[in-house]
PDB file of C-alpha atoms in Angstrom:
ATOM      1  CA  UNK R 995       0.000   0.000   0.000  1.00 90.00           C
ATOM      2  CA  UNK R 996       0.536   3.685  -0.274  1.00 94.00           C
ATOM      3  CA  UNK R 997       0.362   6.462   1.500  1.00 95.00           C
ATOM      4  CA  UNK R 998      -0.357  10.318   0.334  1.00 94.00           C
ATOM      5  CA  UNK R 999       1.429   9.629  -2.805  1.00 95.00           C
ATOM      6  CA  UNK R1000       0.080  11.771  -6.085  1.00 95.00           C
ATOM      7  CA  UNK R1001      -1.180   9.990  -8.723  1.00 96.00           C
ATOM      8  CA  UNK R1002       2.041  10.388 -10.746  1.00 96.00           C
ATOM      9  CA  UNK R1003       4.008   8.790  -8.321  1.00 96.00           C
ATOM     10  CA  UNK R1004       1.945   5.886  -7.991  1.00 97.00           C
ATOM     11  CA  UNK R1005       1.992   5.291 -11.594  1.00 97.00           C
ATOM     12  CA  UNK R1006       5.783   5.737 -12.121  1.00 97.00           C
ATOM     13  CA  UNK R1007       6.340   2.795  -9.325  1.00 96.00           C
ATOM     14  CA  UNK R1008       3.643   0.700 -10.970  1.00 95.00           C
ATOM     15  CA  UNK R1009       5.409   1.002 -14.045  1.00 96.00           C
ATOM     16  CA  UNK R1010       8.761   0.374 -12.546  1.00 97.00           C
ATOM     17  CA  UNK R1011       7.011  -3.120 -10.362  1.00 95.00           C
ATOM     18  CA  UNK R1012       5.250  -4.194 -14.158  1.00 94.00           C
ATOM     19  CA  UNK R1013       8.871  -3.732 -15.492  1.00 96.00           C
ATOM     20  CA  UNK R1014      10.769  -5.796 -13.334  1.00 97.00           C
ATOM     21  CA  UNK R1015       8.153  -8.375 -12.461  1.00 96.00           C
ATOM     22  CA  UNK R1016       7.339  -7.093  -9.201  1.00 96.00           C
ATOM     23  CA  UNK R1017       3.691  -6.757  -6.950  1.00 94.00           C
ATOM     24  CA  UNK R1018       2.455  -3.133  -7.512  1.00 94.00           C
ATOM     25  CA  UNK R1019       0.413  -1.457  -5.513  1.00 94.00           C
ATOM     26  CA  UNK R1020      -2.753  -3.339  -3.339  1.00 96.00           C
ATOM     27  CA  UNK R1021      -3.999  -0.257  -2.035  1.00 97.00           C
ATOM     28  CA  UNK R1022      -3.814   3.740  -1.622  1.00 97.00           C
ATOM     29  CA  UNK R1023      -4.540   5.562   1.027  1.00 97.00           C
ATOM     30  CA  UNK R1024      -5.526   9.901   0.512  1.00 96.00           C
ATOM     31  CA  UNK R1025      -7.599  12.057   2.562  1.00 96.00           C
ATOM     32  CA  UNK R1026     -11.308  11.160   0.565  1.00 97.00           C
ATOM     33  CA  UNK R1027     -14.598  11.909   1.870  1.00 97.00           C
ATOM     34  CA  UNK R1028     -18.210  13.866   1.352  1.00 96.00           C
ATOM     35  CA  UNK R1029     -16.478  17.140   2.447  1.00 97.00           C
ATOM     36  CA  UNK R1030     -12.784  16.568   0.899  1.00 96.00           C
ATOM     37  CA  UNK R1031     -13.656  17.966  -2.650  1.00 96.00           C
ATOM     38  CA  UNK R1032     -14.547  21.449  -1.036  1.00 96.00           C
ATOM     39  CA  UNK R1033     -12.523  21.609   1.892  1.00 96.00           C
ATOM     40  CA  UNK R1034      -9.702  24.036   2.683  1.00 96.00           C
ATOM     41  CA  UNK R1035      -6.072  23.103   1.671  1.00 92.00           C
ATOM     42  CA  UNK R1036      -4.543  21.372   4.355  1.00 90.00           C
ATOM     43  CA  UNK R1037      -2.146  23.103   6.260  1.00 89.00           C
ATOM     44  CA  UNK R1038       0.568  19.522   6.217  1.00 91.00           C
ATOM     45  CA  UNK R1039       1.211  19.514   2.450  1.00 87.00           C
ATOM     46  CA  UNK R1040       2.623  15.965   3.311  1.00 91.00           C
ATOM     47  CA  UNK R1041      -1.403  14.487   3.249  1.00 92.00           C
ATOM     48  CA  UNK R1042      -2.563  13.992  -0.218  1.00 93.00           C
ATOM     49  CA  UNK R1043      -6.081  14.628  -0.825  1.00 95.00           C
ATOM     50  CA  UNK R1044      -8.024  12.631  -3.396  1.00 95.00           C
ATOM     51  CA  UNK R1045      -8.369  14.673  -6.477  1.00 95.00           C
ATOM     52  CA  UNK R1046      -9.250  13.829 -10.490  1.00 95.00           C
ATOM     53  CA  UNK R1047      -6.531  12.272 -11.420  1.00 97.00           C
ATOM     54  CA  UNK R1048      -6.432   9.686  -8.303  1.00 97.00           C
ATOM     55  CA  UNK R1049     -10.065   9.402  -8.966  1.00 97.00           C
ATOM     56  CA  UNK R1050      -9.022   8.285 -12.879  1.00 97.00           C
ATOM     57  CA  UNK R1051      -6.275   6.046 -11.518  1.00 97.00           C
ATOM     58  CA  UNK R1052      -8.544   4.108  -9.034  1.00 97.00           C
ATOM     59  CA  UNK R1053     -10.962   3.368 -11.808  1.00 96.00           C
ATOM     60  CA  UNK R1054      -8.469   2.057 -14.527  1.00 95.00           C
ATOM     61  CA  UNK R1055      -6.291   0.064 -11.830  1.00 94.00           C
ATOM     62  CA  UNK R1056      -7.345  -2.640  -9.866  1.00 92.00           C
ATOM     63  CA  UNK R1057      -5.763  -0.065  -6.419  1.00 97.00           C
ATOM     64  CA  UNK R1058      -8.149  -0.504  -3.773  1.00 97.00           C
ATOM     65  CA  UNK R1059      -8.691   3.256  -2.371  1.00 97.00           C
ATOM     66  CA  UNK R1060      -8.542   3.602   1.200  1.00 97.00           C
ATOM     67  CA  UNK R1061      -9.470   6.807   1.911  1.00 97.00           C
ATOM     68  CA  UNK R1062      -8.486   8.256   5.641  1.00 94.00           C
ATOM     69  CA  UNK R1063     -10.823  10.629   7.394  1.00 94.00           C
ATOM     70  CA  UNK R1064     -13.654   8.840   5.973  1.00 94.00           C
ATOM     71  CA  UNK R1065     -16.653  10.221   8.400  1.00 95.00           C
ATOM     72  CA  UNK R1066     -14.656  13.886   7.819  1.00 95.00           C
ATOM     73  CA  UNK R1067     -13.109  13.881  11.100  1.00 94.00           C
ATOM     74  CA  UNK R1068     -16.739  14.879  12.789  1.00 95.00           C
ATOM     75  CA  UNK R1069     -17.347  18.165  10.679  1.00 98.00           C
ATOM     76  CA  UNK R1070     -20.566  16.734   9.811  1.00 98.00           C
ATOM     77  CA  UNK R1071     -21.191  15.482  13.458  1.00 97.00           C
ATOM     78  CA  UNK R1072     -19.987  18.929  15.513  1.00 97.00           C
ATOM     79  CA  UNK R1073     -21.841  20.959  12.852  1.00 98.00           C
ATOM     80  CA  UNK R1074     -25.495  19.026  13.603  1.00 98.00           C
ATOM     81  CA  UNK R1075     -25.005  18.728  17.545  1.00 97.00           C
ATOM     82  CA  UNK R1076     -23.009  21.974  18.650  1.00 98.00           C
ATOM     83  CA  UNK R1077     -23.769  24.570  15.350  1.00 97.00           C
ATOM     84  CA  UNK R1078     -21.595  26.448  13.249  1.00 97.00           C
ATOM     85  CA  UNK R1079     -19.369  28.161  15.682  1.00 98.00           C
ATOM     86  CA  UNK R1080     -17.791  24.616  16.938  1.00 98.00           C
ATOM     87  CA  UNK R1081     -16.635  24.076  13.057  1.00 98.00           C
ATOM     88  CA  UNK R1082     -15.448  27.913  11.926  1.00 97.00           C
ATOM     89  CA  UNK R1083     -11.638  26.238  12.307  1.00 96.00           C
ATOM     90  CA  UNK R1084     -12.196  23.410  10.172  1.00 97.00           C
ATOM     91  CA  UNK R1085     -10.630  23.036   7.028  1.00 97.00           C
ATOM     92  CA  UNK R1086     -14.050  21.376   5.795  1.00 98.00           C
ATOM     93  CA  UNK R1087     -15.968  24.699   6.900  1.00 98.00           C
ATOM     94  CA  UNK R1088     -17.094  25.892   3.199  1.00 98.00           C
ATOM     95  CA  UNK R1089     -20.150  27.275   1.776  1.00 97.00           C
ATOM     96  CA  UNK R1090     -20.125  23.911  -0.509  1.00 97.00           C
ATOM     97  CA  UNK R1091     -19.728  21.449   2.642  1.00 98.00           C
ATOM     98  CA  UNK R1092     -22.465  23.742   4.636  1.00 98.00           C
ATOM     99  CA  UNK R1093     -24.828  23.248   1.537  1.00 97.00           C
ATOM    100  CA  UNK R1094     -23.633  19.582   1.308  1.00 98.00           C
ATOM    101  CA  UNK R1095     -24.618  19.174   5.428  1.00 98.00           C
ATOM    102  CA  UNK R1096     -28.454  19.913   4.786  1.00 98.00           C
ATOM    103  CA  UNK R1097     -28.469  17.144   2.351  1.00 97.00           C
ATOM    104  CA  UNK R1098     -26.132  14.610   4.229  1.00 98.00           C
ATOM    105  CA  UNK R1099     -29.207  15.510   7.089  1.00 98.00           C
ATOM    106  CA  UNK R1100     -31.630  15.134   4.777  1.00 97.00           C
ATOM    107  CA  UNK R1101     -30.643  11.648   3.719  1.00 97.00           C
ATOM    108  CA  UNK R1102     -30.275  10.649   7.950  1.00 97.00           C
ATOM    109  CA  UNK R1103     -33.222  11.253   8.328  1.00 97.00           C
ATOM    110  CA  UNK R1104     -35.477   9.955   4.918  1.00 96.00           C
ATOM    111  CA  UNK R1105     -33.425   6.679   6.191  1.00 96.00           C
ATOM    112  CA  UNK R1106     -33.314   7.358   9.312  1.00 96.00           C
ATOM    113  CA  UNK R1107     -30.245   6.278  10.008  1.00 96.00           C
ATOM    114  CA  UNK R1108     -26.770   8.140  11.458  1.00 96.00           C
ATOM    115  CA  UNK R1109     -24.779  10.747  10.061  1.00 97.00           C
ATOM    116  CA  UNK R1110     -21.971   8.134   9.889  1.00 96.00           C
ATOM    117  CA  UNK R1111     -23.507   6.193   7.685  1.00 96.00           C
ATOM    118  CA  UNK R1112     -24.882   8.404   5.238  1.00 97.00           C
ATOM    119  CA  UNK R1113     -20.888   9.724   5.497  1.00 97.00           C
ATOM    120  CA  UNK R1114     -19.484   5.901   5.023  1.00 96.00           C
ATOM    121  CA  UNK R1115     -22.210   4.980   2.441  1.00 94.00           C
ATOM    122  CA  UNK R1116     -21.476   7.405  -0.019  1.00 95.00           C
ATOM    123  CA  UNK R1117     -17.913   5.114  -0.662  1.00 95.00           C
ATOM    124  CA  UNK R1118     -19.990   2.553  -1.541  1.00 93.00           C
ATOM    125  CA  UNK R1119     -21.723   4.979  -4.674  1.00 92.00           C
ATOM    126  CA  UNK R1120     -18.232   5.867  -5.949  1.00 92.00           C
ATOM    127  CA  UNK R1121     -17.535   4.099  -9.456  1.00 92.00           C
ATOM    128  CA  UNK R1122     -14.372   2.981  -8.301  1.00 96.00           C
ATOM    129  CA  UNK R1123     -13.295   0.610  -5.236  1.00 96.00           C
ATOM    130  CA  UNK R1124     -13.451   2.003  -1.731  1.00 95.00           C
ATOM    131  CA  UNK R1125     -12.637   0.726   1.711  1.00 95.00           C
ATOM    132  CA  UNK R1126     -12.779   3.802   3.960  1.00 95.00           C
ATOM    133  CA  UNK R1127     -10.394   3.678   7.739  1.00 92.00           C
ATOM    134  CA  UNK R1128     -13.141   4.543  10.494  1.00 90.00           C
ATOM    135  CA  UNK R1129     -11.723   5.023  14.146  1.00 86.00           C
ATOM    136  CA  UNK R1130     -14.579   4.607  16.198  1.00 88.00           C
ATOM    137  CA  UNK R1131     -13.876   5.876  19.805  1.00 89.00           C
ATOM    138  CA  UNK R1132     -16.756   4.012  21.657  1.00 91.00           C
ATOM    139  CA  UNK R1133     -18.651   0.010  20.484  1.00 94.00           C
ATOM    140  CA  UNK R1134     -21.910   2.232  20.266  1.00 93.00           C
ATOM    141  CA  UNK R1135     -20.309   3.506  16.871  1.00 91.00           C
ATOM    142  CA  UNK R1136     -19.287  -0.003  16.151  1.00 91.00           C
ATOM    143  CA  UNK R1137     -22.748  -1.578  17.121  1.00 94.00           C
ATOM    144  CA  UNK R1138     -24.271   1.650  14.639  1.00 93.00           C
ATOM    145  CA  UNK R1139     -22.330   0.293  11.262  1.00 92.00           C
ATOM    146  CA  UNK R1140     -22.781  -3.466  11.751  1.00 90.00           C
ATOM    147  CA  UNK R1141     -25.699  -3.193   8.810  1.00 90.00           C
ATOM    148  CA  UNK R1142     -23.633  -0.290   6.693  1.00 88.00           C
ATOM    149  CA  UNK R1143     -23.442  -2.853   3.804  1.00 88.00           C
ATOM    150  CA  UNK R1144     -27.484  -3.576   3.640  1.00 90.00           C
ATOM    151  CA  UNK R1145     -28.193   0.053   3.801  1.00 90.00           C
ATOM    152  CA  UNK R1146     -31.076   1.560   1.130  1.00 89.00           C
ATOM    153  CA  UNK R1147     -29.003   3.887  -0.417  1.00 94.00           C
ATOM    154  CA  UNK R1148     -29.242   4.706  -4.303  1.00 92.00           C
ATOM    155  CA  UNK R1149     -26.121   6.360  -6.290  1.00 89.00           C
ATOM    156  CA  UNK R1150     -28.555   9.103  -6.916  1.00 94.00           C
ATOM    157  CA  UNK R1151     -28.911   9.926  -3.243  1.00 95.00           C
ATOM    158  CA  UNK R1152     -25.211  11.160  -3.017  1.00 94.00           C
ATOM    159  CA  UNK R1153     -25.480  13.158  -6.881  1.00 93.00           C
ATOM    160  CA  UNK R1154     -24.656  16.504  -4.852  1.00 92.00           C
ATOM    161  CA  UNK R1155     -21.403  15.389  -4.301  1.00 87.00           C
ATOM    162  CA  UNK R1156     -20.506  14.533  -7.589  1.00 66.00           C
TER     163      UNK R1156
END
């Protein structure tokens, strides 16, 4: 696997593996999620965030994507529970993600089901491979994805993040 490598540099060592008859690349891990595509820069120019051309290389390679920061590290969360003020320092805090949160809600609660897994259930509408890294801090947020991959979601639900 990789980490936070550009798409560029993933290629060039799966060209170098092919050429010497070596394993390439299993899987790739960048910062990916609802809010990633209209988030901030990051300040650590060392984390690689998902962008077209990783999206192209995940769907013409077999590269499992394993995206970090999958439930947005609690934007999402803080912004429903505690308001705008507890998210005015987040790199995710745009006028796009803000727009994208009254949908994300919306969805919740037409399924009524938790913000987590409207956030984790949009990998599984991407048209390329995803396996998302979740760090749940307590077993209730275990115990609240055990059914993520019999949830009633439909591709179209998650078009506003396309």
């Amino acid at each position: 696997a990789c980490s936070n490598w550009s798409p560029a540099r993933i290629r060039q060592a799966e060209k170098y593996c092919l050429e010497n008859g070596k394993n390439g690349f299993k899987a790739n891990q960048a910062l990916y999620n609802c809010g990633s595509d209209n988030m901030y820069p990051l300040a650590d120019d060392t984390m690689y965030t998902m962008d077209t051309d990783m999206k192209k290389l995940h769907r013409e390679t077999d590269i499992l994507s394993m995206p970090y920061s999958g439930v947005c590290n609690g934007f999402f969360h803080r912004l429903f529970y505690y308001g705008e003020a507890s998210v005015k320092d987040s790199p995710y805090y745009t006028e796009a993600n803000l727009q994208a949160a009254k949908e994300i809600y919306n969805l919740a609660g037409n399924y009524k089901v938790s913000i987590s897994k409207v956030l984790l259930g949009f990998f599984f509408y991407r048209d390329f491979k995803n396996c998302p890294i979740y760090g749940p801090s307590k077993s209730s947020q275990i115990q609240d994805l055990k059914d993520i991959t019999r949830l009633p979601f439909k591709k179209d639900d998650f078009s506003f993040l396309q």
